[in-house]
Amino acid sequence: MRVIKGTSNRYLDIDLSRQSWTVFSPEAGDLSVYLGGKGLGLKIFNDRFAGRLGGVDPLGEENLLIFSMGVMLTSGAPCTGRFEVLTRSPLTNLMLASSCGGYFGEACKTAGWDGLIISGRSEQPVTIRIDEDGVSFHDARELWGQGTHEVQQSLALSPREGAAVIGPAGENLVRYASICSGHRFAGRGGAGAVMGAKNLKAVVARGKSVRYEPMLPEKFERTNKKARKYIVRNSMTKGYRAFGTNVNVRLGIKAGFSPVRNFRDRYNPETEKTSGEAMAERYSTRHSACRHCSVLCGHKGHYPDGKIRQIPEYETTGMFGSNIENYNPDLIGEWNELMNELGLDTISAGGTIAWAMEAAEKGLRKSELSFGRTQNIAGILEDIALRAGEGDELAEGSMRLSRKYGGTDFAMHVKGLECAAYDPRASWGHGLGYAVYNKGGCHLGSYMISLEQLMGYMPPHTTLGKADWVVFMEDLFSSVNSLQVCLFSVFGILTEPPIPKYLPRPVLKVATISMPKVAMALMDWSILSNYFWSVTGIKMNKWDFLKAGERINKLERWMNVQMGLKPSDDTLPGRFTKEKDTAYKGKNTVVPIEKMVRQYYRKRGYNSSGGPSASDVGMTEKLGPGEVIVKPSAKIIKKIYCSVIMAVLGWFIPKIACRKESVRDEVRLFPENYTCTLGVWPSGPSVVFRREGDRLKKIGGRTTRVDLGIYLKSIDAAWLMFTFQESTCQAEANNRLLVRGELQHSCTFIRLMDKVEILLLPKFIAKKAVKKWEKVK
Amino acid sequence: MSFSITELCIGCGACKKACPVAAIKGEIKSVHEISRGLCLECGACGRVCPSGAVLDSDGVPVEKKKKSEWPRPVVDADRCFACENCVGACPAGALSMKSEDFPFTENYAVLSSPEKCVSCAWCVENCQFDAISMEISYARN
Ligand code: SF4
Ligand code: SF4
Ligand code: SF4
């Protein structure tokens, strides 16, 4: 078997319109900057549409569907069976990154590919098959219309093969259709509809042709051992292992975060019937998890009708249980199975149906749906997937419906994505998480409720420290989704180290909100950065890892702003911010969302566009016709002055300085054809030289790639240096220089510049500019 | 890469029967062929071949071995979390859970059809809890 060290860094670039494919390798440095998985997928998406992200039609031919694998997949580390799907969402019109388990990822990666970039649109339904040699296209007309499991059966997958498929919902462009692999889903945001719009029924990967080895096997093993130990003994993972995510149901009843009647009530004691504990007993459950999982949150069970079914996740249980006033868990199991087969996202389907029930109750829109009525749900779900009857409208999601009929205050979505089954009035930080997450009302952007309620690490009803924690968790999760380790394992990793584990709860509760930065520093996620380091060989500590997450998160935000996100979208549905009194007997509150969002913006450094500035994410500002960037005028003088100096250097160094033997000695230290630049970061005046023989020659004003780049970090730094208030060494000591390239060559360059200054300037000035004045021979 | 069959093949068909995924094609008394796309690289074919005609993916001939000498998985019931991942991963369908009547906290995986096992060790690879080891002296009863 072929062995690859680290990762292949090769993506298949597939064009469905032309039925052609090529191999795409992201730039070598991108992996260390964006980590792979989600991060690299975003980067690829952004690069393809540089400057015209806003024009991409989610269901059009142009939209890309990216499967991105991440460096951890197939490494054998715990909870690493997952991959990421990226596209522009037809539900939110923003970027969508959705994580999925299932064997497809492993098969794709062990075929030697880090991912797929699928563009175009096939005329006819098509299936693509990939293996280590590349891609083939197959007619899928016969498979069209089949359910997700049915089609995986029809594809007659061999043990080496895994598939990512859509069901009827994807085919019929339901805005919240999912993609399925095995019995796991990339559920949220409508990636399935994008696949359907491309007429792509299935992607089959044949793996096990390639094996991966970490670059630093010993370090990897050490990290692995520790991670396993932490995950297996963590209390949160223990609960998930025993009862699945439904372990949250009981907590929800107690703390008042259950979704009841379209999030009106927060409480109904009957919800207990759908608790993880009750279901475990009723169905004598067993595990049914992702591969390589050691949390084991997924379960299946024996239903009264004799069938073995997957036990629904907490979110599905909530949305199709208390939220529509159904307290029969058997029905939830059946509907869950049906939705999985149809390829529907259960959270958005549930949210939309609950909205329709309330809208009918309030007389805004006619519907056969009403709270507590369960007979017609299965039929409605089928109608949604087939876009038949009322289902056709429901397939649009609650945001579009409420805009048409009114009732936006109780359309429980953020940015178009229906909120998951946690009522944020019991967990303010979680509310902030919903409001600001790039993807919309998904609970896994920062999953603050885990800290506020599930583990009880911080008081839920305060705004103090919440923005800090949301930023922290978002950054961490963005990185985790780029490595692709399952989010649930992260809790074990974060909270097992001794300090957070053994600190008395009350102390911890005060510390987390009053000194968030300190509390974060006490947690330890170095396992995650060590994973990346040991697999890829790219050095990374836990803070670098967090920084990468910030970069990924901000890139996604920046892309969203290009796609039309407004600051006013960072909010919660009216119900959470206006309706205080509920059936819940405990603390009734509304979420002070505006205050927290303001704090969040400040922490993130977002501007009035609702996102980071272009320079913050390393982009160049896109200017409309007639627009110019206005900079403070004082800088213009500095800029002109520095440009003149650069021009003088560009003339002086090749023409005069290179006549001197000692200057030539320095030049000879560079390899032949070596290019170097001196400039002002990021886009100020600059000059580029290339070694030709024993001379430096000035080439062009600006080139894309140089071997060595020495940049002054700002125009002010350049001003200080070029007006000789500061010598080169001093500038370096004051951390004003940015060097990209090898150290030895940068030292050569700095020595050379010293000589140039001595030659160029009168002695009394040059003495100031260089460390030691010596005559140049 | 995959296993392959050389000209030494006498066309006895033993490998064809041994292969868990029907990756081998060929008529009796003619040289057989392995489909590269299907082969799992388990080596079962090589271990049954009487004339040493099967090469592994590095081109090394596979040694013949009696079935009783094949390494087989042994599950440590105490370490097993009953996640059922090995059962799902086994390409030969040789594993199952001990009993559907047990609650999962007491259940564990067993090699229920040892005759089907082709010693590929995929089960070992798929166990997150190090509960499986490959052992030669697998008790047949
Ligand atoms: S190595 Fe295994 S899978 Fe491959 S041909 Fe031989 S018996 Fe079949
Ligand atoms: S070694 Fe394990 S996975 Fe392979 S055939 Fe035998 S039981 Fe199945
Ligand atoms: S993979 Fe390991 S833990 Fe899971 S059932 Fe098999 S032996 Fe048990």
Short mmCIF file of N, CA and C in Angstrom, two decimals, chain A residues 183-184 237-247 276 279-280 283-290 295-303 308-313 336, chain B residues 81-84 104-105:
data_model
loop_
_atom_site.label_atom_id
_atom_site.label_comp_id
_atom_site.label_asym_id
_atom_site.label_seq_id
_atom_site.Cartn_x
_atom_site.Cartn_y
_atom_site.Cartn_z
N HIS A 183 -24.94 6.19 7.87
CA HIS A 183 -26.12 6.67 8.59
C HIS A 183 -25.83 7.99 9.29
N ARG A 184 -24.90 8.75 8.74
CA ARG A 184 -24.53 10.05 9.30
C ARG A 184 -24.81 11.14 8.27
N THR A 237 -18.80 13.08 28.30
CA THR A 237 -18.80 12.01 27.30
C THR A 237 -19.43 10.74 27.87
N LYS A 238 -19.27 10.54 29.16
CA LYS A 238 -19.90 9.36 29.77
C LYS A 238 -21.41 9.42 29.62
N GLY A 239 -21.97 10.59 29.88
CA GLY A 239 -23.42 10.76 29.73
C GLY A 239 -23.86 10.50 28.29
N TYR A 240 -23.10 11.06 27.36
CA TYR A 240 -23.43 10.87 25.95
C TYR A 240 -23.33 9.40 25.55
N ARG A 241 -22.34 8.72 26.14
CA ARG A 241 -22.13 7.33 25.78
C ARG A 241 -23.31 6.49 26.26
N ALA A 242 -23.80 6.82 27.45
CA ALA A 242 -24.88 6.02 28.02
C ALA A 242 -26.22 6.31 27.36
N PHE A 243 -26.53 7.59 27.16
CA PHE A 243 -27.89 7.93 26.72
C PHE A 243 -27.93 8.74 25.44
N GLY A 244 -26.81 8.93 24.80
CA GLY A 244 -26.81 9.76 23.60
C GLY A 244 -27.01 11.21 23.97
N THR A 245 -27.18 12.06 22.96
CA THR A 245 -27.34 13.49 23.23
C THR A 245 -28.65 13.76 23.98
N ASN A 246 -29.57 12.77 23.98
CA ASN A 246 -30.84 12.96 24.70
C ASN A 246 -30.66 13.04 26.21
N VAL A 247 -29.45 12.84 26.67
CA VAL A 247 -29.18 13.05 28.08
C VAL A 247 -29.50 14.51 28.45
N GLY A 276 -33.38 10.78 27.31
CA GLY A 276 -32.45 9.74 26.94
C GLY A 276 -32.60 8.52 27.82
N MET A 279 -35.78 6.61 26.94
CA MET A 279 -35.67 5.92 25.65
C MET A 279 -34.70 4.75 25.73
N ALA A 280 -33.63 4.92 26.50
CA ALA A 280 -32.66 3.82 26.63
C ALA A 280 -33.36 2.59 27.17
N TYR A 283 -36.25 1.26 24.52
CA TYR A 283 -35.79 0.63 23.28
C TYR A 283 -34.58 -0.28 23.47
N SER A 284 -34.20 -0.54 24.70
CA SER A 284 -32.96 -1.26 25.01
C SER A 284 -31.89 -0.93 23.95
N THR A 285 -31.40 0.28 24.08
CA THR A 285 -30.54 0.86 23.04
C THR A 285 -29.17 0.19 22.99
N ARG A 286 -28.53 0.33 21.84
CA ARG A 286 -27.12 -0.03 21.70
C ARG A 286 -26.40 1.04 20.89
N HIS A 287 -25.09 0.92 20.86
CA HIS A 287 -24.31 1.96 20.19
C HIS A 287 -24.45 1.87 18.69
N SER A 288 -24.41 3.02 18.08
CA SER A 288 -24.39 3.08 16.62
C SER A 288 -23.74 4.41 16.27
N ALA A 289 -22.42 4.43 16.32
CA ALA A 289 -21.70 5.71 16.26
C ALA A 289 -20.94 5.84 14.95
N CYS A 290 -20.23 6.95 14.83
CA CYS A 290 -19.31 7.11 13.70
C CYS A 290 -18.13 6.16 13.90
N VAL A 295 -16.44 8.54 21.87
CA VAL A 295 -17.49 9.13 22.70
C VAL A 295 -18.74 8.23 22.65
N LEU A 296 -19.08 7.77 21.44
CA LEU A 296 -20.22 6.89 21.19
C LEU A 296 -21.55 7.55 21.55
N CYS A 297 -21.81 8.72 20.99
CA CYS A 297 -23.08 9.39 21.28
C CYS A 297 -24.23 8.79 20.48
N GLY A 298 -23.93 8.20 19.31
CA GLY A 298 -24.99 7.64 18.46
C GLY A 298 -25.51 6.32 19.01
N HIS A 299 -26.84 6.16 18.98
CA HIS A 299 -27.46 4.91 19.46
C HIS A 299 -28.51 4.42 18.49
N LYS A 300 -28.79 3.13 18.57
CA LYS A 300 -29.95 2.60 17.87
C LYS A 300 -30.73 1.78 18.89
N GLY A 301 -31.95 1.40 18.54
CA GLY A 301 -32.74 0.66 19.52
C GLY A 301 -33.83 -0.16 18.88
N HIS A 302 -34.42 -1.03 19.69
CA HIS A 302 -35.50 -1.90 19.21
C HIS A 302 -36.82 -1.20 19.45
N TYR A 303 -37.52 -0.87 18.39
CA TYR A 303 -38.81 -0.20 18.52
C TYR A 303 -39.93 -1.23 18.68
N ILE A 308 -35.36 -2.17 14.15
CA ILE A 308 -34.24 -1.50 14.82
C ILE A 308 -34.07 -0.15 14.13
N ARG A 309 -34.11 0.91 14.93
CA ARG A 309 -33.96 2.25 14.34
C ARG A 309 -32.87 3.02 15.05
N GLN A 310 -32.34 4.00 14.33
CA GLN A 310 -31.43 4.95 14.95
C GLN A 310 -32.25 5.77 15.95
N ILE A 311 -31.72 5.97 17.17
CA ILE A 311 -32.41 6.82 18.13
C ILE A 311 -32.17 8.28 17.70
N PRO A 312 -33.23 9.09 17.63
CA PRO A 312 -33.02 10.47 17.18
C PRO A 312 -32.08 11.23 18.13
N GLU A 313 -31.39 12.22 17.59
CA GLU A 313 -30.54 13.06 18.42
C GLU A 313 -31.40 14.00 19.26
N ASN A 336 -37.94 10.43 12.38
CA ASN A 336 -36.50 10.62 12.21
C ASN A 336 -36.00 9.72 11.09
N PHE B 81 -16.37 -1.79 24.44
CA PHE B 81 -17.45 -0.87 24.78
C PHE B 81 -18.72 -1.16 23.98
N ALA B 82 -18.68 -2.23 23.19
CA ALA B 82 -19.84 -2.59 22.37
C ALA B 82 -20.24 -1.49 21.40
N CYS B 83 -19.26 -0.84 20.80
CA CYS B 83 -19.60 0.23 19.86
C CYS B 83 -20.03 -0.33 18.52
N GLU B 84 -19.75 -1.57 18.27
CA GLU B 84 -20.16 -2.26 17.04
C GLU B 84 -19.42 -1.77 15.81
N PHE B 104 -26.23 -2.75 26.40
CA PHE B 104 -24.93 -2.54 25.74
C PHE B 104 -23.76 -2.42 26.70
N THR B 105 -24.07 -2.11 27.93
CA THR B 105 -22.96 -2.01 28.89
C THR B 105 -22.35 -3.38 29.18
#
